[in-house]
C-alpha cells in the first residue's frame, strides 16, 4: 500500500504560564479500528495494536477513578516567577514581563550580546569542509567543526516570516524552545533528585548568525541534493539578512533504521537504554518525545563491556552496551515542563497530518491524538510507551531480517515485554521490572 507522507505542520509553543491539571470528562472509548484487516497484520503488529487498545482501557480507568499523571509532574517550590532559563543575569522586570523581546531572550540563552555575521564565527565554527548529512522540516543538518571538534551542526532559519519560498521559518521564540529542549535533555546526564541518564545527545554550543550560507555549505547542500531526494529550498536563495540558529551537538552515530544488530543481548541493551533515558526524562521533565521512530534513535559502536551509567530513584544503574551505545535525537515535537515553563508542539488544527494510512508510524500519531483528545499541552506519558512498543516491534522485525537469533529467541524477546501494555509510563515499567525481570547480563542496579 502506498504511504501518504507525513506533513509536520503545526506550532511550537513555549509558555511560561503554570499548567493546571484538571479532570477530563469521562466518555466511552472505542477500540481503535485497524487500518488494514486484522489477519493482514504480523504477530509483532498485533502486539502493537493490543498495546494501543489496552492503553485506552487504562486511560479510561484512570479517568473514571480520578487518577491523573501528577505523580510524574515535577513540583517546584520556587517563588521566582521568572522563566527558569532567564533567571541568571537577565534584566527581568514587571514591565518587561508584559512586553517581552524574544530576540533578546534567545541571544541571552546563547550567551551572545548581538547576532553575529558568519565571518565573525570562523574561529569557533569551521564549515570549510562541511558535509550535509540530513534535513528536517525546519533545519538542514551538516557535519562540521565546532571548537576543533567534529559535531553535527543544525541550521534553523529564524525570523518573523513563517515561510520563505515554501521553507518553514521558525520564530525567535520557537528557536529558543528548540534550544531549551536540547539543553535540558542534555543536562539529564547530571544527577538531580536521584535520576540521571546519558541517553540524549549532548549540546556542544549554540549561536545566532546572520547572512548568506558560506559557499562551502552551499556546495555541500548541492552535493546532497544530487545524491539524495530533497524538496528543500536552496539556501543560496535566502536573503542576505536572514538569521539562523546554529545548534552544535555530538555525533550520535547512525540511525537504528540503518544499524545492523549483531546479537540478542545487544537488542535488549538498545531497548533498555531507551527505556532508561525516557523514564528519567519523564520523571524530571514530564517529557514526551512524541516522535520516537527508528530514525530518531542513533547508535555508535562501543566496546562489548562498555557501561552506560545512570541513576534511577537514587540507585546507580549500569547498562552493558554489548557493542551499541544509544542516543535519542530530535526533540522538535516533544513536550516538557520545568518549573512553570512548558514546551509542546501543537497539532490541533492540522487535520491533514493525521490522515495517513497503512503503517504504524501513522497509527502512532493518530493514537496520540486519541489519547490526549487533540490537546497537546498536558502530559500523557503513555505516548512514550506507545513509541517504545513501536521500537520493540521494529527491532523484532529487524532481528528476523538480519537472521540474528532463533525463532525461539524472537518469541522470547516479545514475551519479555508482554506486560508493557499494562503501563502508562516508561518510568513505572522500569520501576517494576529492574530488580527481578530485566536481564542481569545487560543491566544491574547497585543496592
C-alpha positions as a Python dict, from the first residue, in 0.01 Angstrom:
ca = {
    (1, 'X'): (0, 0, 0),
    (2, 'X'): (137, 342, -93),
    (3, 'X'): (211, 557, 209),
    (4, 'X'): (91, 912, 238),
    (5, 'X'): (381, 1133, 351),
    (6, 'X'): (358, 1285, 695),
    (7, 'X'): (341, 1665, 690),
    (8, 'X'): (469, 1819, 1011),
    (9, 'X'): (264, 2139, 1007),
    (10, 'X'): (197, 2285, 1349),
    (11, 'X'): (302, 2544, 1603),
    (12, 'X'): (585, 2506, 1853),
    (13, 'X'): (468, 2669, 2175),
    (14, 'X'): (680, 2780, 2470),
    (15, 'X'): (465, 2904, 2756),
    (16, 'X'): (567, 3032, 3097),
    (17, 'X'): (220, 3009, 3250),
    (18, 'X'): (176, 2733, 3512),
    (19, 'X'): (-16, 2432, 3387),
    (20, 'X'): (-339, 2350, 3564),
    (21, 'X'): (-409, 1978, 3595),
    (22, 'X'): (-783, 1943, 3554),
    (23, 'X'): (-1013, 1647, 3529),
    (24, 'X'): (-1115, 1526, 3186),
    (25, 'X'): (-1478, 1449, 3127),
    (26, 'X'): (-1538, 1076, 3107),
    (27, 'X'): (-1657, 927, 2783),
    (28, 'X'): (-1672, 586, 2624),
    (29, 'X'): (-1352, 487, 2449),
    (30, 'X'): (-1388, 292, 2130),
    (31, 'X'): (-1142, 21, 2040),
    (32, 'X'): (-909, 155, 1773),
    (33, 'X'): (-1007, 50, 1424),
    (34, 'X'): (-723, -120, 1235),
    (35, 'X'): (-634, 44, 906),
    (36, 'X'): (-597, -299, 745),
    (37, 'X'): (-782, -627, 807),
    (38, 'X'): (-651, -780, 1131),
    (39, 'X'): (-550, -1101, 953),
    (40, 'X'): (-306, -900, 741),
    (41, 'X'): (-103, -799, 1048),
    (42, 'X'): (201, -991, 1163),
    (43, 'X'): (242, -1118, 1519),
    (44, 'X'): (451, -814, 1607),
    (45, 'X'): (195, -574, 1460),
    (46, 'X'): (-84, -741, 1657),
    (47, 'X'): (131, -690, 1968),
    (48, 'X'): (137, -318, 1900),
    (49, 'X'): (-237, -299, 1834),
    (50, 'X'): (-302, -489, 2158),
    (51, 'X'): (-95, -231, 2344),
    (52, 'X'): (-289, 55, 2184),
    (53, 'X'): (-624, -91, 2284),
    (54, 'X'): (-506, -162, 2639),
    (55, 'X'): (-371, 191, 2674),
    (56, 'X'): (-718, 324, 2603),
    (57, 'X'): (-861, 93, 2870),
    (58, 'X'): (-602, 215, 3123),
    (59, 'X'): (-677, 575, 3031),
    (60, 'X'): (-1049, 523, 3082),
    (61, 'X'): (-991, 353, 3418),
    (62, 'X'): (-771, 641, 3535),
    (63, 'X'): (-1027, 899, 3428),
    (64, 'X'): (-1311, 714, 3597),
    (65, 'X'): (-1107, 679, 3917),
    (66, 'X'): (-993, 1042, 3911),
    (67, 'X'): (-628, 940, 3872),
    (68, 'X'): (-403, 1160, 3662),
    (69, 'X'): (-36, 1195, 3585),
    (70, 'X'): (52, 1448, 3855),
    (71, 'X'): (265, 1189, 4035),
    (72, 'X'): (512, 1224, 3748),
    (73, 'X'): (492, 1602, 3713),
    (74, 'X'): (795, 1773, 3872),
    (75, 'X'): (693, 2005, 4151),
    (76, 'X'): (865, 2337, 4204),
    (77, 'X'): (892, 2513, 4537),
    (78, 'X'): (1047, 2820, 4377),
    (79, 'X'): (872, 3151, 4442),
    (80, 'X'): (1054, 3304, 4145),
    (81, 'X'): (803, 3367, 3868),
    (82, 'X'): (1067, 3427, 3601),
    (83, 'X'): (1116, 3157, 3337),
    (84, 'X'): (1393, 2928, 3463),
    (85, 'X'): (1602, 2993, 3151),
    (86, 'X'): (1610, 3370, 3220),
    (87, 'X'): (1698, 3370, 3591),
    (88, 'X'): (2070, 3415, 3551),
    (89, 'X'): (2174, 3778, 3488),
    (90, 'X'): (1877, 3861, 3265),
    (91, 'X'): (1720, 4207, 3325),
    (92, 'X'): (1370, 4083, 3404),
    (93, 'X'): (1122, 4339, 3535),
    (94, 'X'): (745, 4357, 3574),
    (95, 'X'): (727, 4591, 3275),
    (96, 'X'): (941, 4357, 3065),
    (97, 'X'): (715, 4063, 3152),
    (98, 'X'): (429, 4246, 2977),
    (99, 'X'): (630, 4318, 2661),
    (100, 'X'): (895, 4055, 2602),
    (101, 'X'): (1173, 4065, 2344),
    (102, 'X'): (1230, 3710, 2219),
    (103, 'X'): (1533, 3805, 2010),
    (104, 'X'): (1698, 3931, 2327),
    (105, 'X'): (1597, 3617, 2517),
    (106, 'X'): (1739, 3380, 2255),
    (107, 'X'): (2065, 3573, 2249),
    (108, 'X'): (2080, 3551, 2629),
    (109, 'X'): (2036, 3173, 2621),
    (110, 'X'): (2314, 3155, 2357),
    (111, 'X'): (2534, 3381, 2574),
    (112, 'X'): (2555, 3642, 2296),
    (113, 'X'): (2522, 4018, 2314),
    (114, 'X'): (2427, 4052, 1948),
    (115, 'X'): (2364, 3850, 1632),
    (116, 'X'): (2693, 3760, 1463),
    (117, 'X'): (2786, 3754, 1097),
    (118, 'X'): (2917, 3427, 956),
    (119, 'X'): (3265, 3569, 906),
    (120, 'X'): (3286, 3657, 1277),
    (121, 'X'): (3245, 3297, 1394),
    (122, 'X'): (3506, 3127, 1172),
    (123, 'X'): (3737, 3062, 1467),
    (124, 'X'): (3457, 2882, 1652),
    (125, 'X'): (3261, 2712, 1374),
    (126, 'X'): (3465, 2573, 1085),
    (127, 'X'): (3242, 2483, 790),
    (128, 'X'): (3517, 2479, 526),
    (129, 'X'): (3481, 2100, 491),
    (130, 'X'): (3115, 2077, 586),
    (131, 'X'): (2912, 1781, 462),
    (132, 'X'): (2534, 1777, 457),
    (133, 'X'): (2404, 1452, 608),
    (134, 'X'): (2033, 1507, 668),
    (135, 'X'): (1749, 1754, 667),
    (136, 'X'): (1442, 1820, 874),
    (137, 'X'): (1124, 2016, 829),
    (138, 'X'): (1281, 2319, 996),
    (139, 'X'): (1653, 2257, 958),
    (140, 'X'): (1950, 2149, 749),
    (141, 'X'): (2198, 1911, 913),
    (142, 'X'): (2573, 1909, 844),
    (143, 'X'): (2890, 1756, 981),
    (144, 'X'): (3129, 2039, 1067),
    (145, 'X'): (3383, 2151, 1327),
    (146, 'X'): (3290, 2333, 1648),
    (147, 'X'): (3582, 2443, 1864),
    (148, 'X'): (3802, 2193, 1673),
    (149, 'X'): (3566, 1903, 1748),
    (150, 'X'): (3363, 1718, 1484),
    (151, 'X'): (2995, 1779, 1553),
    (152, 'X'): (2652, 1767, 1399),
    (153, 'X'): (2557, 2122, 1304),
    (154, 'X'): (2187, 2200, 1271),
    (155, 'X'): (2096, 2523, 1091),
    (156, 'X'): (1747, 2655, 1161),
    (157, 'X'): (1629, 2966, 974),
    (158, 'X'): (1459, 3202, 1219),
    (159, 'X'): (1276, 3529, 1178),
    (160, 'X'): (939, 3699, 1162),
    (161, 'X'): (814, 3525, 848),
    (162, 'X'): (668, 3176, 880),
    (163, 'X'): (754, 3075, 523),
    (164, 'X'): (1013, 3167, 263),
    (165, 'X'): (965, 3016, -81),
    (166, 'X'): (797, 2715, 82),
    (167, 'X'): (1064, 2679, 353),
    (168, 'X'): (945, 2682, 715),
    (169, 'X'): (1091, 2967, 920),
    (170, 'X'): (1091, 2939, 1300),
    (171, 'X'): (1023, 3243, 1516),
    (172, 'X'): (1285, 3355, 1768),
    (173, 'X'): (1066, 3217, 2046),
    (174, 'X'): (1039, 2883, 1868),
    (175, 'X'): (1416, 2887, 1826),
    (176, 'X'): (1452, 2943, 2200),
    (177, 'X'): (1220, 2648, 2265),
    (178, 'X'): (1426, 2417, 2043),
    (179, 'X'): (1746, 2522, 2218),
    (180, 'X'): (1596, 2491, 2567),
    (181, 'X'): (1471, 2139, 2488),
    (182, 'X'): (1813, 2028, 2365),
    (183, 'X'): (1989, 2181, 2664),
    (184, 'X'): (1754, 2037, 2925),
    (185, 'X'): (1765, 1687, 2777),
    (186, 'X'): (2145, 1701, 2758),
    (187, 'X'): (2156, 1815, 3121),
    (188, 'X'): (1981, 1493, 3226),
    (189, 'X'): (2331, 1343, 3229),
    (190, 'X'): (2382, 1532, 3557),
    (191, 'X'): (2231, 1371, 3866),
    (192, 'X'): (1932, 1552, 4012),
    (193, 'X'): (1677, 1419, 4261),
    (194, 'X'): (1825, 1071, 4227),
    (195, 'X'): (1792, 1044, 3848),
    (196, 'X'): (2028, 1076, 3550),
    (197, 'X'): (2074, 936, 3201),
    (198, 'X'): (2331, 954, 2921),
    (199, 'X'): (2067, 868, 2663),
    (200, 'X'): (2025, 1206, 2489),
    (201, 'X'): (2272, 1377, 2256),
    (202, 'X'): (2492, 1636, 2423),
    (203, 'X'): (2467, 2001, 2322),
    (204, 'X'): (2810, 2145, 2243),
    (205, 'X'): (2711, 2503, 2168),
    (206, 'X'): (2455, 2737, 2013),
    (207, 'X'): (2463, 3076, 1844),
    (208, 'X'): (2258, 3307, 1626),
    (209, 'X'): (2412, 3424, 1298),
    (210, 'X'): (2303, 3647, 1012),
    (211, 'X'): (2381, 3635, 642),
    (212, 'X'): (2405, 3403, 347),
    (213, 'X'): (2531, 3046, 376),
    (214, 'X'): (2908, 3016, 329),
    (215, 'X'): (2996, 2883, -18),
    (216, 'X'): (3133, 2559, 128),
    (217, 'X'): (2792, 2482, 277),
    (218, 'X'): (2613, 2568, -46),
    (219, 'X'): (2840, 2321, -225),
    (220, 'X'): (2770, 2058, 41),
    (221, 'X'): (2397, 2123, 1),
    (222, 'X'): (2417, 2079, -378),
    (223, 'X'): (2612, 1756, -344),
    (224, 'X'): (2347, 1618, -107),
    (225, 'X'): (2074, 1727, -349),
    (226, 'X'): (2240, 1533, -633),
    (227, 'X'): (2264, 1210, -437),
    (228, 'X'): (1951, 1223, -220),
    (229, 'X'): (1589, 1311, -281),
    (230, 'X'): (1521, 1656, -136),
    (231, 'X'): (1244, 1914, -161),
    (232, 'X'): (1427, 2177, 44),
    (233, 'X'): (1474, 2527, -94),
    (234, 'X'): (1830, 2610, -200),
    (235, 'X'): (1971, 2810, 96),
    (236, 'X'): (2152, 3036, -152),
    (237, 'X'): (1811, 3194, -216),
    (238, 'X'): (1775, 3321, 140),
    (239, 'X'): (1810, 3700, 170),
    (240, 'X'): (2138, 3849, 291),
    (241, 'X'): (1979, 3948, 624),
    (242, 'X'): (1840, 3601, 704),
    (243, 'X'): (1900, 3487, 1063),
    (244, 'X'): (1992, 3131, 1158),
    (245, 'X'): (2010, 2943, 1486),
    (246, 'X'): (2315, 2714, 1486),
    (247, 'X'): (2299, 2413, 1717),
    (248, 'X'): (2616, 2207, 1760),
    (249, 'X'): (2553, 1862, 1907),
    (250, 'X'): (2756, 1546, 1945),
    (251, 'X'): (2756, 1299, 1659),
    (252, 'X'): (2535, 1022, 1793),
    (253, 'X'): (2613, 774, 1515),
    (254, 'X'): (2385, 608, 1261),
    (255, 'X'): (2013, 556, 1296),
    (256, 'X'): (1857, 241, 1435),
    (257, 'X'): (1686, 211, 1097),
    (258, 'X'): (2028, 154, 935),
    (259, 'X'): (2210, -16, 1221),
    (260, 'X'): (2281, -389, 1195),
    (261, 'X'): (2214, -553, 1531),
    (262, 'X'): (2453, -842, 1588),
    (263, 'X'): (2325, -1030, 1896),
    (264, 'X'): (2011, -1076, 2101),
    (265, 'X'): (2176, -923, 2408),
    (266, 'X'): (2259, -616, 2201),
    (267, 'X'): (1891, -588, 2108),
    (268, 'X'): (1793, -597, 2476),
    (269, 'X'): (2061, -339, 2559),
    (270, 'X'): (1930, -98, 2296),
    (271, 'X'): (1575, -124, 2432),
    (272, 'X'): (1689, -93, 2796),
    (273, 'X'): (1893, 216, 2714),
    (274, 'X'): (1588, 374, 2552),
    (275, 'X'): (1360, 284, 2842),
    (276, 'X'): (1607, 428, 3092),
    (277, 'X'): (1650, 755, 2901),
    (278, 'X'): (1278, 809, 2854),
    (279, 'X'): (1197, 712, 3215),
    (280, 'X'): (1444, 966, 3357),
    (281, 'X'): (1313, 1236, 3123),
    (282, 'X'): (956, 1157, 3231),
    (283, 'X'): (1030, 1197, 3600),
    (284, 'X'): (1249, 1508, 3570),
    (285, 'X'): (1085, 1698, 3284),
    (286, 'X'): (739, 1546, 3235),
    (287, 'X'): (875, 1455, 2894),
    (288, 'X'): (704, 1300, 2594),
    (289, 'X'): (911, 1251, 2280),
    (290, 'X'): (608, 1209, 2053),
    (291, 'X'): (814, 1102, 1750),
    (292, 'X'): (1045, 824, 1868),
    (293, 'X'): (1071, 644, 1536),
    (294, 'X'): (1370, 434, 1431),
    (295, 'X'): (1530, 735, 1259),
    (296, 'X'): (1543, 931, 1586),
    (297, 'X'): (1740, 664, 1771),
    (298, 'X'): (2113, 686, 1698),
    (299, 'X'): (2374, 421, 1772),
    (300, 'X'): (2752, 432, 1790),
    (301, 'X'): (2974, 128, 1819),
    (302, 'X'): (3108, 62, 2167),
    (303, 'X'): (3321, -196, 2338),
    (304, 'X'): (3127, -506, 2432),
    (305, 'X'): (3181, -442, 2803),
    (306, 'X'): (3131, -65, 2799),
    (307, 'X'): (2891, 51, 3067),
    (308, 'X'): (2623, 317, 3027),
    (309, 'X'): (2577, 471, 3369),
    (310, 'X'): (2269, 633, 3511),
    (311, 'X'): (2070, 683, 3828),
    (312, 'X'): (1717, 566, 3891),
    (313, 'X'): (1530, 652, 4209),
    (314, 'X'): (1860, 718, 4387),
    (315, 'X'): (2029, 392, 4284),
    (316, 'X'): (2320, 352, 4044),
    (317, 'X'): (2220, 169, 3727),
    (318, 'X'): (2466, 8, 3487),
    (319, 'X'): (2362, -99, 3137),
    (320, 'X'): (2614, -307, 2945),
    (321, 'X'): (2642, -170, 2591),
    (322, 'X'): (2701, -508, 2423),
    (323, 'X'): (2859, -312, 2139),
    (324, 'X'): (2594, -39, 2099),
    (325, 'X'): (2562, 300, 2268),
    (326, 'X'): (2223, 469, 2216),
    (327, 'X'): (2138, 837, 2186),
    (328, 'X'): (1794, 989, 2131),
    (329, 'X'): (1762, 1287, 1897),
    (330, 'X'): (1501, 1521, 1750),
    (331, 'X'): (1307, 1681, 2032),
    (332, 'X'): (1129, 1915, 1788),
    (333, 'X'): (785, 1767, 1856),
    (334, 'X'): (829, 1680, 2224),
    (335, 'X'): (656, 1824, 2529),
    (336, 'X'): (827, 1901, 2857),
    (337, 'X'): (782, 2104, 3173),
    (338, 'X'): (1030, 2266, 3408),
    (339, 'X'): (914, 2491, 3688),
    (340, 'X'): (627, 2695, 3540),
    (341, 'X'): (751, 2672, 3180),
    (342, 'X'): (617, 2416, 2934),
    (343, 'X'): (704, 2343, 2573),
    (344, 'X'): (496, 2146, 2327),
    (345, 'X'): (422, 2120, 1955),
    (346, 'X'): (58, 2193, 1882),
    (347, 'X'): (-104, 1989, 1603),
    (348, 'X'): (-460, 2087, 1699),
    (349, 'X'): (-556, 2244, 1367),
    (350, 'X'): (-361, 2015, 1136),
    (351, 'X'): (-617, 1757, 1027),
    (352, 'X'): (-413, 1656, 721),
    (353, 'X'): (-131, 1540, 946),
    (354, 'X'): (-347, 1256, 1081),
    (355, 'X'): (-486, 1129, 751),
    (356, 'X'): (-210, 881, 662),
    (357, 'X'): (-280, 511, 632),
    (358, 'X'): (-114, 176, 640),
    (359, 'X'): (191, 194, 866),
    (360, 'X'): (246, 205, 1237),
    (361, 'X'): (409, 545, 1243),
    (362, 'X'): (81, 694, 1121),
    (363, 'X'): (-111, 477, 1367),
    (364, 'X'): (111, 604, 1649),
    (365, 'X'): (37, 969, 1566),
    (366, 'X'): (-335, 902, 1534),
    (367, 'X'): (-331, 714, 1864),
    (368, 'X'): (-154, 1001, 2041),
    (369, 'X'): (-431, 1234, 1933),
    (370, 'X'): (-692, 993, 2064),
    (371, 'X'): (-507, 966, 2397),
    (372, 'X'): (-478, 1342, 2451),
    (373, 'X'): (-804, 1431, 2274),
    (374, 'X'): (-616, 1668, 2046),
    (375, 'X'): (-500, 1881, 2339),
    (376, 'X'): (-122, 1880, 2318),
    (377, 'X'): (-8, 2066, 2630),
    (378, 'X'): (-96, 1811, 2904),
    (379, 'X'): (147, 1536, 2998),
    (380, 'X'): (41, 1186, 2888),
    (381, 'X'): (347, 960, 2933),
    (382, 'X'): (164, 663, 2786),
    (383, 'X'): (258, 809, 2446),
    (384, 'X'): (617, 717, 2535),
    (385, 'X'): (506, 359, 2598),
    (386, 'X'): (338, 361, 2259),
    (387, 'X'): (657, 467, 2082),
    (388, 'X'): (870, 223, 2282),
    (389, 'X'): (637, -56, 2169),
    (390, 'X'): (690, 68, 1814),
    (391, 'X'): (1068, 36, 1866),
    (392, 'X'): (1032, -314, 2014),
    (393, 'X'): (826, -411, 1711),
    (394, 'X'): (1086, -260, 1476),
    (395, 'X'): (1377, -439, 1646),
    (396, 'X'): (1188, -769, 1647),
    (397, 'X'): (1139, -746, 1271),
    (398, 'X'): (1498, -630, 1223),
    (399, 'X'): (1632, -933, 1412),
    (400, 'X'): (1446, -1163, 1175),
    (401, 'X'): (1562, -965, 873),
    (402, 'X'): (1927, -988, 983),
    (403, 'X'): (1898, -1354, 1090),
    (404, 'X'): (2006, -1270, 1444),
    (405, 'X'): (1890, -1530, 1693),
    (406, 'X'): (1645, -1815, 1650),
    (407, 'X'): (1267, -1804, 1622),
    (408, 'X'): (1259, -1905, 1990),
    (409, 'X'): (1482, -1606, 2072),
    (410, 'X'): (1248, -1374, 1883),
    (411, 'X'): (944, -1510, 2066),
    (412, 'X'): (1125, -1470, 2400),
    (413, 'X'): (1210, -1110, 2308),
    (414, 'X'): (840, -1033, 2270),
    (415, 'X'): (745, -1224, 2585),
    (416, 'X'): (997, -1016, 2779),
    (417, 'X'): (785, -706, 2713),
    (418, 'X'): (444, -874, 2706),
    (419, 'X'): (310, -681, 3007),
    (420, 'X'): (418, -344, 2872),
    (421, 'X'): (57, -278, 2773),
    (422, 'X'): (-35, -254, 3143),
    (423, 'X'): (183, 52, 3195),
    (424, 'X'): (111, 419, 3136),
    (425, 'X'): (474, 535, 3157),
    (426, 'X'): (826, 408, 3091),
    (427, 'X'): (924, 510, 3444),
    (428, 'X'): (671, 274, 3603),
    (429, 'X'): (778, -15, 3380),
    (430, 'X'): (1143, 31, 3483),
    (431, 'X'): (1043, 65, 3849),
    (432, 'X'): (853, -263, 3847),
    (433, 'X'): (1098, -468, 3639),
    (434, 'X'): (1453, -355, 3711),
    (435, 'X'): (1504, -579, 4015),
    (436, 'X'): (1355, -909, 3907),
    (437, 'X'): (1268, -916, 3538),
    (438, 'X'): (1526, -728, 3331),
    (439, 'X'): (1823, -934, 3213),
    (440, 'X'): (2111, -921, 3461),
    (441, 'X'): (2369, -975, 3186),
    (442, 'X'): (2250, -644, 3037),
    (443, 'X'): (2150, -427, 3334),
    (444, 'X'): (2244, -406, 3702),
    (445, 'X'): (2123, -185, 3984),
    (446, 'X'): (2352, -112, 4277),
    (447, 'X'): (2198, -175, 4617),
}
